[in-house]
XYZ file of C-alpha atoms in Angstrom:
728
model
C 191.607 123.689 -3.697
C 190.050 120.383 -5.357
C 188.743 119.765 -1.829
C 187.334 122.978 -1.833
C 185.281 122.333 -5.220
C 183.940 118.985 -3.956
C 182.693 120.412 -0.805
C 181.308 123.508 -1.861
C 178.716 121.972 -4.576
C 177.098 119.645 -1.858
C 176.918 122.495 0.730
C 175.211 124.958 -1.789
C 172.755 122.048 -2.626
C 172.069 121.129 1.262
C 171.647 124.911 2.100
C 169.269 125.427 -0.722
C 167.274 122.088 -0.450
C 164.702 122.946 1.686
C 164.030 125.670 -0.966
C 164.334 123.838 -3.937
C 162.006 121.098 -2.621
C 159.224 123.314 -1.426
C 159.597 125.029 -4.999
C 158.839 121.631 -6.504
C 156.014 121.088 -4.420
C 154.397 124.309 -4.342
C 151.560 125.275 -6.622
C 150.870 128.972 -7.841
C 147.032 130.022 -7.608
C 147.177 130.487 -11.317
C 148.617 127.451 -12.484
C 146.128 125.543 -14.375
C 145.081 121.871 -13.417
C 145.975 119.633 -16.427
C 142.795 117.969 -15.914
C 140.834 121.281 -16.255
C 141.991 121.666 -19.964
C 141.314 118.417 -21.931
C 141.076 118.266 -25.404
C 139.667 114.850 -26.949
C 140.975 113.678 -30.120
C 139.129 111.005 -31.956
C 140.619 108.989 -34.967
C 139.460 110.354 -38.480
C 136.862 108.144 -40.483
C 137.416 109.925 -43.746
C 140.445 111.575 -45.547
C 141.238 114.907 -44.208
C 142.140 117.232 -47.370
C 144.277 120.261 -46.444
C 142.803 123.201 -48.090
C 141.718 125.412 -45.126
C 137.884 124.635 -45.375
C 137.238 122.327 -42.171
C 134.162 121.064 -43.780
C 134.928 117.414 -43.540
C 132.591 115.439 -41.098
C 135.586 114.753 -38.768
C 136.044 118.185 -38.137
C 132.253 118.978 -37.457
C 132.313 116.044 -34.951
C 135.657 116.886 -33.097
C 135.622 118.171 -29.680
C 136.316 122.221 -29.502
C 139.297 123.917 -27.556
C 137.795 127.447 -26.993
C 137.389 130.322 -24.465
C 141.140 131.185 -24.703
C 142.582 133.338 -21.846
C 144.124 136.737 -22.409
C 147.845 136.609 -21.517
C 148.900 140.113 -22.921
C 148.715 143.170 -22.153
C 146.753 141.934 -19.277
C 146.284 138.411 -18.112
C 142.658 138.664 -16.678
C 139.552 137.467 -18.462
C 138.774 135.831 -21.630
C 140.313 136.886 -25.065
C 138.464 139.415 -26.978
C 139.570 137.689 -30.224
C 137.891 134.130 -30.236
C 139.753 131.330 -31.347
C 138.676 127.559 -31.726
C 140.920 124.343 -32.275
C 139.993 120.995 -33.381
C 142.204 117.963 -33.601
C 142.020 114.410 -35.224
C 144.406 111.908 -36.639
C 145.117 108.942 -39.026
C 147.712 106.341 -39.071
C 150.310 108.705 -40.463
C 149.182 112.432 -39.314
C 148.044 114.287 -36.442
C 145.745 117.096 -37.636
C 144.846 120.250 -36.272
C 141.830 122.526 -37.331
C 141.976 126.164 -36.207
C 139.534 129.011 -36.509
C 140.319 132.562 -35.594
C 137.712 134.861 -35.423
C 138.353 138.713 -36.373
C 137.072 141.403 -34.102
C 137.062 144.150 -37.084
C 138.068 144.447 -40.543
C 141.479 145.902 -40.071
C 144.264 144.430 -42.141
C 146.540 141.665 -40.631
C 150.013 142.650 -39.783
C 152.525 140.473 -41.374
C 156.200 141.424 -41.160
C 157.124 138.832 -43.743
C 156.329 135.431 -45.724
C 159.441 133.808 -44.130
C 159.581 130.380 -42.424
C 159.984 130.645 -38.635
C 158.633 134.340 -38.698
C 159.105 136.843 -35.655
C 156.044 135.556 -33.248
C 155.167 139.067 -31.943
C 155.405 141.029 -35.299
C 152.767 138.868 -37.051
C 149.118 137.891 -36.634
C 149.575 134.054 -35.905
C 148.633 130.921 -34.164
C 151.099 128.468 -32.446
C 150.586 125.121 -30.744
C 152.989 123.505 -28.170
C 152.996 119.584 -27.641
C 154.539 117.877 -24.809
C 154.650 114.412 -26.257
C 156.520 113.075 -23.064
C 154.146 114.855 -20.280
C 157.390 115.763 -18.790
C 156.465 119.705 -18.924
C 160.216 120.064 -20.072
C 160.683 119.255 -23.705
C 158.290 119.439 -26.615
C 157.502 120.377 -30.137
C 156.087 123.637 -31.585
C 154.169 124.575 -34.839
C 152.368 127.356 -36.138
C 151.233 129.599 -39.060
C 151.046 133.087 -39.793
C 147.649 134.287 -41.290
C 149.685 134.635 -44.398
C 150.313 131.189 -44.438
C 154.096 131.305 -43.338
C 155.039 128.171 -41.465
C 156.782 128.072 -38.025
C 158.382 125.105 -36.456
C 160.720 124.303 -33.586
C 161.824 122.256 -30.676
C 161.102 122.934 -27.191
C 163.403 122.284 -23.979
C 164.049 123.548 -20.712
C 160.473 124.103 -19.746
C 159.498 125.472 -23.009
C 162.084 127.610 -24.462
C 161.498 127.496 -28.433
C 164.406 126.734 -31.035
C 163.653 127.429 -34.377
C 166.524 125.564 -35.931
C 164.694 122.483 -36.243
C 162.532 121.742 -39.542
C 160.476 118.902 -40.589
C 158.359 118.087 -43.552
C 154.702 118.896 -42.487
C 151.692 120.574 -44.344
C 149.511 123.415 -43.627
C 146.777 125.400 -45.372
C 145.631 128.890 -44.548
C 142.251 130.228 -45.964
C 140.085 133.450 -45.267
C 136.676 134.157 -44.931
C 134.402 136.942 -44.106
C 134.957 137.562 -40.279
C 137.521 134.704 -39.531
C 140.459 132.558 -41.006
C 141.169 129.027 -40.796
C 144.265 126.887 -40.515
C 144.605 123.143 -41.299
C 147.778 121.420 -40.243
C 149.136 117.989 -40.833
C 152.164 116.764 -38.570
C 153.434 113.600 -39.454
C 154.099 111.159 -36.516
C 157.316 110.280 -37.654
C 158.416 113.628 -37.299
C 157.774 113.525 -33.679
C 159.435 111.874 -30.554
C 157.107 110.031 -28.369
C 156.648 106.980 -26.461
C 154.389 104.256 -27.851
C 151.454 103.375 -25.786
C 150.808 106.634 -24.113
C 147.249 108.252 -24.558
C 147.924 111.717 -23.082
C 150.156 114.523 -24.374
C 150.498 117.876 -23.095
C 149.355 120.616 -25.298
C 148.670 124.299 -25.319
C 147.461 126.945 -27.948
C 148.641 130.612 -28.500
C 147.165 133.215 -30.684
C 148.752 136.549 -31.325
C 146.451 139.049 -32.869
C 148.964 141.763 -33.128
C 146.803 144.380 -34.857
C 144.487 144.195 -31.710
C 147.620 143.897 -29.225
C 146.288 140.915 -27.742
C 148.011 137.429 -26.935
C 146.046 134.858 -25.627
C 146.156 131.003 -24.847
C 143.987 128.025 -24.381
C 145.183 126.931 -21.008
C 145.898 130.435 -19.240
C 149.482 131.532 -18.636
C 150.491 134.315 -16.378
C 151.850 137.246 -18.307
C 155.251 137.178 -17.050
C 155.588 133.718 -18.619
C 155.759 132.717 -22.350
C 152.681 131.014 -23.532
C 155.383 128.283 -24.773
C 155.709 127.205 -21.063
C 155.132 123.764 -20.772
C 154.357 124.097 -16.997
C 150.694 125.487 -17.986
C 149.880 123.195 -20.904
C 146.686 121.350 -21.017
C 145.922 117.905 -22.109
C 145.733 116.094 -25.530
C 143.467 112.995 -24.637
C 143.650 110.197 -27.350
C 140.530 107.648 -27.740
C 143.389 105.473 -28.272
C 147.315 105.766 -28.201
C 148.677 107.447 -31.229
C 149.989 104.946 -33.924
C 153.784 104.002 -33.619
C 155.575 105.445 -36.860
C 157.361 103.025 -38.792
C 161.335 103.461 -38.789
C 161.898 106.178 -41.222
C 165.006 107.323 -43.065
C 165.439 110.934 -44.901
C 168.346 111.516 -47.288
C 169.406 115.225 -48.028
C 172.247 115.220 -50.630
C 173.495 118.606 -51.721
C 175.620 119.895 -54.507
C 177.479 123.207 -54.076
C 179.590 125.259 -56.499
C 182.037 127.904 -55.234
C 184.111 130.625 -56.793
C 186.381 132.992 -54.523
C 189.204 135.286 -54.731
C 191.429 136.493 -51.791
C 193.096 139.772 -52.967
C 194.362 140.817 -49.536
C 196.660 137.949 -49.113
C 197.144 137.396 -53.093
C 195.569 133.732 -52.999
C 193.826 132.835 -55.857
C 191.428 129.726 -55.619
C 190.213 127.722 -58.502
C 186.231 127.200 -58.801
C 185.275 124.316 -56.836
C 182.604 121.815 -56.725
C 181.676 120.025 -53.705
C 178.913 117.427 -52.624
C 177.924 115.966 -49.423
C 174.733 114.260 -47.760
C 172.813 114.385 -44.715
C 170.810 111.416 -43.275
C 167.988 111.389 -40.711
C 167.264 108.068 -39.231
C 164.545 107.364 -36.575
C 166.205 104.736 -34.404
C 163.168 104.446 -32.403
C 159.875 106.767 -32.023
C 161.986 109.030 -29.674
C 165.420 108.825 -30.566
C 166.904 110.183 -33.802
C 170.291 109.750 -35.655
C 171.653 112.417 -37.935
C 174.752 111.695 -40.117
C 176.570 114.208 -42.096
C 179.350 113.546 -44.627
C 181.091 116.537 -46.192
C 178.567 119.073 -44.829
C 178.559 122.664 -46.146
C 177.376 125.878 -44.367
C 178.052 128.244 -47.185
C 174.481 129.161 -47.015
C 174.623 130.466 -43.344
C 173.397 133.809 -42.432
C 176.483 136.288 -41.885
C 176.866 137.634 -38.411
C 176.115 141.142 -37.208
C 178.972 143.012 -36.654
C 179.643 144.878 -33.551
C 182.225 147.473 -31.906
C 184.358 145.699 -29.399
C 185.106 147.914 -26.535
C 185.338 145.062 -24.122
C 188.351 143.159 -22.632
C 187.300 139.597 -23.382
C 186.215 137.474 -26.277
C 182.833 138.542 -27.875
C 180.367 135.788 -28.261
C 178.779 135.217 -31.551
C 175.982 132.498 -31.597
C 175.957 129.419 -33.840
C 174.149 129.354 -36.983
C 174.884 126.073 -38.563
C 171.888 124.051 -38.431
C 173.294 120.563 -37.882
C 174.574 122.007 -34.504
C 171.364 123.625 -33.440
C 168.876 120.872 -33.374
C 168.489 119.339 -30.039
C 171.472 121.832 -28.821
C 170.198 121.772 -25.178
C 171.366 118.036 -25.005
C 175.060 119.475 -26.101
C 175.380 123.026 -25.696
C 172.859 123.509 -22.700
C 175.617 122.570 -19.895
C 177.103 125.448 -18.061
C 175.840 129.005 -18.370
C 176.500 132.181 -20.647
C 180.096 132.813 -20.577
C 180.974 129.569 -18.860
C 179.923 126.600 -21.507
C 181.973 123.670 -21.662
C 180.778 122.962 -25.083
C 180.444 125.785 -28.018
C 179.973 124.165 -31.353
C 181.343 127.213 -33.172
C 184.828 126.084 -32.260
C 184.386 123.111 -34.676
C 185.143 123.978 -38.264
C 186.609 127.443 -37.205
C 189.739 126.882 -38.926
C 189.590 123.327 -40.199
C 186.755 121.748 -42.546
C 184.284 119.324 -41.112
C 184.689 116.160 -42.914
C 181.830 114.048 -41.167
C 179.637 113.961 -38.273
C 176.792 112.311 -36.164
C 174.342 113.077 -33.668
C 172.212 110.885 -31.614
C 169.710 112.320 -29.278
C 166.186 111.620 -27.839
C 164.358 110.176 -24.946
C 164.715 106.424 -23.726
C 161.672 106.990 -21.450
C 159.807 109.655 -19.421
C 162.751 110.156 -17.374
C 165.913 109.897 -19.496
C 167.170 111.581 -22.172
C 170.555 111.032 -24.105
C 172.954 112.872 -26.593
C 175.970 111.901 -28.651
C 177.821 114.103 -30.828
C 180.909 113.253 -32.776
C 182.723 115.442 -35.466
C 185.948 115.084 -37.572
C 187.837 117.842 -39.118
C 190.510 117.524 -41.743
C 194.031 119.160 -41.606
C 194.321 122.853 -42.739
C 197.713 124.138 -43.202
C 199.305 124.557 -39.611
C 195.908 123.334 -38.171
C 196.048 119.415 -37.415
C 193.078 117.449 -37.974
C 190.864 116.673 -34.716
C 187.937 114.630 -33.586
C 185.301 116.146 -31.185
C 182.835 114.008 -29.209
C 180.109 115.132 -26.687
C 178.194 112.550 -24.758
C 175.303 113.625 -22.411
C 172.826 112.023 -20.131
C 169.936 113.604 -18.716
C 167.460 112.344 -15.800
C 164.447 114.207 -14.833
C 163.768 114.743 -11.161
C 161.021 116.318 -9.008
C 158.132 117.933 -11.217
C 160.180 119.483 -14.057
C 164.109 119.590 -12.734
C 166.714 117.612 -14.367
C 170.247 116.185 -13.512
C 172.788 116.094 -16.266
C 176.149 114.697 -16.893
C 178.344 115.273 -19.724
C 181.901 114.664 -21.339
C 183.468 116.836 -24.160
C 186.556 115.602 -25.715
C 188.771 116.883 -28.291
C 191.491 114.703 -29.561
C 193.983 115.782 -32.343
C 194.006 113.180 -34.774
C 197.024 113.972 -37.095
C 200.283 112.200 -36.857
C 202.206 113.186 -33.617
C 204.874 114.766 -36.401
C 201.995 116.828 -37.503
C 200.999 118.393 -34.258
C 202.716 121.766 -33.200
C 204.629 121.603 -30.073
C 202.136 124.294 -28.786
C 198.928 122.460 -29.127
C 197.580 120.110 -26.405
C 196.980 116.571 -27.931
C 193.664 116.545 -26.346
C 191.579 118.663 -23.841
C 188.592 117.187 -21.973
C 185.824 118.534 -19.979
C 183.314 116.486 -17.793
C 180.669 117.412 -15.203
C 177.274 117.647 -13.413
C 174.526 120.124 -13.970
C 171.243 120.276 -11.774
C 168.709 122.509 -13.686
C 165.878 123.325 -11.280
C 162.566 124.196 -12.552
C 159.561 124.212 -9.998
C 156.173 123.190 -10.939
C 154.725 126.463 -10.940
C 157.707 127.910 -13.016
C 158.484 130.458 -10.119
C 161.862 128.912 -9.182
C 164.390 128.378 -11.792
C 168.137 127.835 -11.228
C 171.118 126.064 -12.291
C 174.232 124.433 -10.239
C 177.084 122.619 -11.819
C 180.328 121.385 -11.300
C 182.841 121.035 -14.387
C 186.352 119.824 -14.491
C 188.971 120.014 -17.324
C 191.566 117.561 -18.207
C 194.536 118.993 -20.269
C 198.277 118.002 -20.442
C 200.199 119.861 -17.840
C 197.412 121.663 -16.244
C 196.296 119.595 -13.281
C 195.428 121.926 -10.431
C 192.960 124.714 -10.519
C 191.205 122.965 -13.430
C 187.416 123.282 -12.030
C 184.422 125.326 -12.564
C 181.699 125.674 -9.977
C 178.248 127.575 -10.161
C 175.108 128.220 -8.533
C 172.356 130.542 -9.900
C 168.815 130.838 -8.456
C 166.016 133.002 -9.719
C 162.637 133.490 -8.080
C 159.929 135.245 -10.116
C 156.380 136.204 -9.677
C 154.013 138.576 -11.573
C 155.436 141.384 -9.459
C 158.791 140.271 -7.854
C 161.955 138.974 -9.599
C 164.864 137.929 -7.364
C 168.149 136.468 -8.531
C 171.605 135.428 -7.028
C 174.337 133.568 -8.027
C 177.959 132.410 -7.629
C 180.787 131.377 -9.836
C 184.228 129.966 -9.081
C 186.298 129.358 -12.254
C 189.978 127.731 -11.714
C 192.916 129.443 -13.327
C 193.643 126.399 -15.348
C 190.177 125.287 -16.266
C 190.425 125.052 -19.800
C 187.385 124.268 -22.351
C 189.026 124.245 -25.998
C 185.682 123.205 -27.282
C 183.700 125.643 -25.041
C 183.352 129.462 -24.515
C 184.738 130.742 -21.265
C 185.090 134.456 -21.099
C 187.320 134.498 -17.980
C 189.413 132.272 -15.778
C 190.947 132.496 -12.301
C 187.867 134.373 -10.520
C 185.380 134.228 -7.876
C 182.076 135.904 -9.127
C 179.020 136.872 -7.063
C 175.757 138.659 -8.215
C 172.331 139.654 -6.635
C 169.678 141.195 -8.196
C 166.074 142.234 -7.317
C 163.218 143.846 -9.492
C 159.447 144.856 -9.020
C 156.654 145.412 -11.338
C 153.577 147.658 -10.892
C 150.354 147.001 -12.826
C 148.398 150.140 -12.513
C 145.380 149.101 -14.666
C 145.959 152.171 -16.699
C 144.746 152.804 -20.408
C 147.960 153.276 -21.457
C 150.586 151.768 -19.068
C 151.136 148.020 -18.762
C 153.365 147.798 -16.162
C 156.529 149.771 -14.641
C 158.936 149.213 -12.038
C 162.764 149.264 -10.588
C 165.498 147.024 -10.698
C 168.810 146.812 -8.828
C 171.569 144.657 -9.603
C 175.167 144.405 -8.456
C 177.923 141.934 -9.407
C 181.534 141.267 -7.788
C 184.579 139.544 -9.299
C 187.634 138.592 -7.194
C 190.873 136.822 -7.870
C 191.675 133.434 -6.546
C 193.425 135.298 -3.431
C 189.775 137.059 -2.997
C 191.111 140.478 -3.954
C 188.412 142.503 -5.805
C 188.950 143.043 -9.499
C 185.632 144.113 -10.676
C 182.439 145.492 -9.424
C 179.054 146.718 -10.932
C 176.189 148.511 -9.356
C 173.306 148.960 -11.952
C 169.901 150.940 -10.810
C 167.161 151.014 -13.772
C 163.499 151.985 -14.008
C 161.579 150.558 -16.881
C 158.238 151.349 -18.588
C 156.046 149.055 -20.736
C 153.296 150.900 -22.484
C 150.147 148.852 -23.573
C 150.778 149.689 -27.287
C 153.966 147.502 -26.702
C 156.550 150.514 -26.508
C 158.955 150.329 -23.868
C 161.694 152.635 -22.278
C 164.093 152.328 -19.443
C 166.431 154.766 -17.519
C 169.595 153.302 -15.792
C 172.461 154.341 -13.882
C 175.415 152.112 -13.195
C 178.893 152.549 -11.325
C 181.789 150.273 -12.399
C 185.116 149.261 -10.661
C 187.943 147.603 -12.757
C 191.657 146.448 -11.788
C 193.447 145.216 -14.766
C 194.844 141.817 -14.653
C 196.663 142.177 -18.316
C 197.453 145.450 -20.459
C 194.457 146.610 -21.881
C 193.926 148.801 -25.182
C 190.407 150.473 -24.692
C 190.210 151.228 -28.446
C 191.505 147.979 -29.579
C 193.150 150.025 -32.449
C 195.972 152.287 -31.000
C 198.728 149.713 -29.908
C 198.873 151.786 -26.480
C 197.799 149.980 -23.149
C 196.707 150.836 -19.872
C 199.034 149.049 -17.309
C 198.490 145.946 -15.578
C 197.434 146.482 -11.884
C 196.035 149.952 -12.571
C 192.527 150.525 -11.401
C 189.691 152.715 -12.461
C 185.994 153.643 -11.191
C 183.500 155.432 -13.349
C 179.834 156.244 -13.632
C 177.588 156.031 -16.488
C 173.952 156.553 -17.504
C 171.767 155.067 -20.122
C 168.701 155.410 -21.828
C 166.813 153.168 -24.070
C 163.586 153.143 -25.949
C 161.666 150.553 -28.190
C 158.954 151.940 -30.241
C 155.664 150.201 -31.244
C 156.669 147.416 -33.414
C 152.982 146.934 -34.920
C 153.783 150.309 -36.753
C 154.909 149.953 -40.359
C 157.832 152.395 -39.304
C 159.267 151.527 -35.855
C 162.762 152.052 -34.218
C 164.855 151.179 -31.310
C 167.652 153.416 -29.735
C 170.024 153.134 -26.569
C 172.050 156.150 -25.888
C 174.846 156.119 -22.949
C 177.262 158.790 -21.477
C 179.781 158.298 -18.844
C 183.183 157.261 -17.778
C 185.276 154.677 -19.343
C 188.354 153.613 -17.598
C 190.489 156.991 -17.432
C 188.290 158.603 -20.046
C 184.728 159.458 -21.113
C 182.396 157.491 -23.503
C 179.242 158.619 -25.238
C 177.531 155.845 -27.289
C 174.255 155.816 -29.543
C 173.002 152.558 -30.913
C 169.954 151.484 -32.382
C 167.829 150.626 -35.491
C 165.266 152.009 -37.667
C 162.856 149.415 -39.640
C 160.126 150.014 -42.290
C 157.890 147.140 -43.239
C 156.198 146.919 -46.539
C 153.935 144.032 -45.640
C 153.639 141.198 -46.301
C 156.739 141.336 -48.806
C 159.545 142.364 -46.618
C 161.435 145.183 -44.581
C 164.253 147.306 -44.538
C 166.300 148.099 -41.392
C 169.306 150.131 -40.851
C 171.430 149.246 -37.673
C 173.826 151.734 -36.412
C 176.363 152.346 -33.660
C 178.216 155.432 -32.713
C 180.934 155.546 -29.964
C 183.132 158.367 -28.888
C 186.034 157.778 -26.689
C 187.748 160.565 -25.216
C 190.905 159.185 -23.484
C 194.099 161.037 -22.252
C 197.637 160.775 -23.533
C 198.912 158.559 -25.050
C 195.556 157.761 -26.470
C 193.692 159.987 -28.889
C 190.118 160.735 -29.021
C 188.604 158.357 -31.205
C 185.326 157.913 -33.154
C 183.801 154.503 -34.055
C 180.875 154.120 -36.298
C 179.131 151.063 -37.448
C 176.376 150.963 -39.857
C 174.518 148.089 -41.648
C 171.221 148.676 -43.830
C 169.536 145.335 -44.404
C 166.907 144.210 -47.098
C 164.700 141.322 -46.437
C 162.512 140.479 -49.315
C 159.888 137.391 -49.001
C 158.312 137.460 -52.625
C 156.179 134.419 -51.548
C 156.330 131.732 -48.862
C 159.021 129.907 -50.846
C 161.301 132.569 -52.468
C 163.433 134.864 -50.337
C 166.097 137.423 -50.902
C 168.470 139.058 -48.057
C 171.102 141.937 -48.794
C 173.163 142.903 -46.005
C 175.826 145.630 -45.918
C 177.974 146.382 -42.878
C 180.548 149.008 -42.346
C 182.819 148.664 -39.197
C 184.960 151.535 -38.747
C 186.848 149.950 -35.869
C 187.619 146.815 -38.180
C 188.233 149.026 -41.088
C 185.892 146.926 -42.987
C 182.931 146.991 -45.475
C 181.149 143.761 -45.920
C 178.554 142.783 -48.424
C 176.185 139.685 -48.185
C 173.467 138.660 -50.720
C 171.564 135.606 -50.112
C 168.759 134.090 -52.584
C 166.765 131.114 -51.142
C 164.117 129.122 -53.159
C 162.339 126.412 -51.092
C 161.421 124.926 -54.320
C 160.051 121.643 -52.109
C 159.328 121.345 -48.508
C 162.777 121.692 -46.627
C 164.629 121.414 -50.048
C 166.385 124.552 -51.068
C 168.412 126.426 -53.811
C 170.584 129.095 -52.571
C 172.780 131.600 -54.208
C 175.034 133.506 -51.917
C 177.317 136.286 -52.790
C 179.686 137.946 -50.337
C 182.755 140.461 -50.304
C 184.771 142.539 -48.085
C 186.631 145.777 -48.544
C 189.155 148.191 -47.199
C 187.004 151.516 -47.058
C 190.130 153.723 -47.179
C 191.878 153.494 -49.565
C 189.259 151.571 -51.297
C 190.441 148.006 -52.150
C 188.566 144.794 -52.362
C 190.007 142.200 -49.695
C 187.864 139.050 -50.763
C 184.752 137.864 -52.639
C 183.070 134.651 -52.882
C 180.056 133.300 -54.892
C 178.171 130.068 -53.831
C 175.435 128.289 -55.506
C 174.048 124.990 -53.509
C 171.291 122.843 -54.155
C 169.838 120.430 -51.736
C 166.856 117.787 -51.865
C 164.880 116.134 -48.933
C 164.163 112.302 -49.941
C 161.779 110.911 -47.374
């Protein structure tokens, strides 16, 4: 079987080679030429005051990026909401001055004053900087009309991660008929190669109240405006100044009191302290260090009703693991990841860690992550290492190699016999991204090393997507060995072959109400190692998107499953469906998303049909009300009614989660979240107060508890206070 793995991957690449190469070389008719959208930037001769006035002589003499193109709801012609952008710099900062003109006197739509606001729910302006001209990685900064900041890193051609924060300044000022933004971005917060006088850049404005999204360099409407393949150019009068080596220290102190009533454990109040350090090794390589990190302020997970046979995925929320995560967690694909950082610190406390990441030059990126956990009762201490290297190829594609190593570090006598002393996964990934962004794909081959598991320990995958304004075609194949074990990863299923094909088409009628509509069809098959079918899904859908931003979709699906292990569809009864039994059922679903610009809006999805040997009716959604700009209240809900034959009983599962999100200012926030999960027999409360008293320096107070709903009894509760400060 090893021979099969090693021969299949070259075969896939060979068969798709002409297609991939043509995709790299092809140019879409609407892909803007980098030379056509150039914004010259000259060094400031005087001090730039950040007040939103834009009245300094350097602003008056700066070149202007104007004549933005419409992107949504249609992508033809110039934007009706006029925007102008200017740029200048000094030895420490890159400055942008933005003027957003108004078409009417309608009030702005502002969901909240929180940093990293929802792009599509606030009137705002964003900019995207490709400092290495690779059309793949970059940085993003922005501001809402209310002055809330937005920043993140970009990877994989422009996918924005908002889990990166840096110290930068901005000011917003409103005038009659327009509003200004001034931004000052420190060079030491960016990663770039010294001596290069051209950067990629694009600007995007979201005028929610007038339902218009626009960009400076045009972007086809099927792509995000953050897509760096369509960026213009920032042209320096001289290469930007090389920043000095910088060191940032972020110490914290946290006090915690908790009680575990369910297990009868009482913990004494605890005082913890730790420190993070950020070091610019070079202008393009950053080193992050953490000693005794604390994650008590992290948002609580949104609970779900579990009707699945396999492990549920809950995303990573700890900021240390999220920055530059594409170099670590970007290998593999959803459901087949060799590294999933949430496995670290799940049962054992994290004692220390480091992360080195960045670019060696325009072609090479590197990443190194090392974390050490302590011993916790029966769980031994362990060391986790992820090393990666990525090489850019063709126009925007890349080849990456990685190694993930988990090594138990406790003494041999402390390691349970059931534990593997080590687990390692290594592999190669090829990420395809064509010059015109129409072709995207991923091909990879991974192998795991675990004591006693030598054969069937590889994973192979190939997935390819072709997308135009009207068409979307996709296909994929996975092969996962029965002994492929990624203990620090997320692998939903092993011992399988999986194949999938999908096609979709969109009509753009030019209607005064309808933006687009169209059908889609997707099929997915699973086979066991002997190529016997285990699962099958056919899904046909028709979607409709309105110009007012509401959406709806009607779908019908047919499922087949042959169980490879006993399964309880309710996860509560203790009775199971037998191994080897098979089931076929049909299901219809309808979902609707209302116009999110309205103060009151909602989403819901309803489904009815079979479920294994019974019936399932489900209803889920959310109702939101926004009292802008100071916050919103939302109620998430889910209801599932399972009707199954003996020995099961008909079952109803309710899940409801009201959430209050208050943003008193751009620096003071309160979130209160209550979740009742009938399936888990749990009621959870989480209240979090955050005060950003200085840039990237916070005071958190977090209270959480869990209850048994019936009979009413507290399970546990905790109170945490944490303060951190960023020394720069």
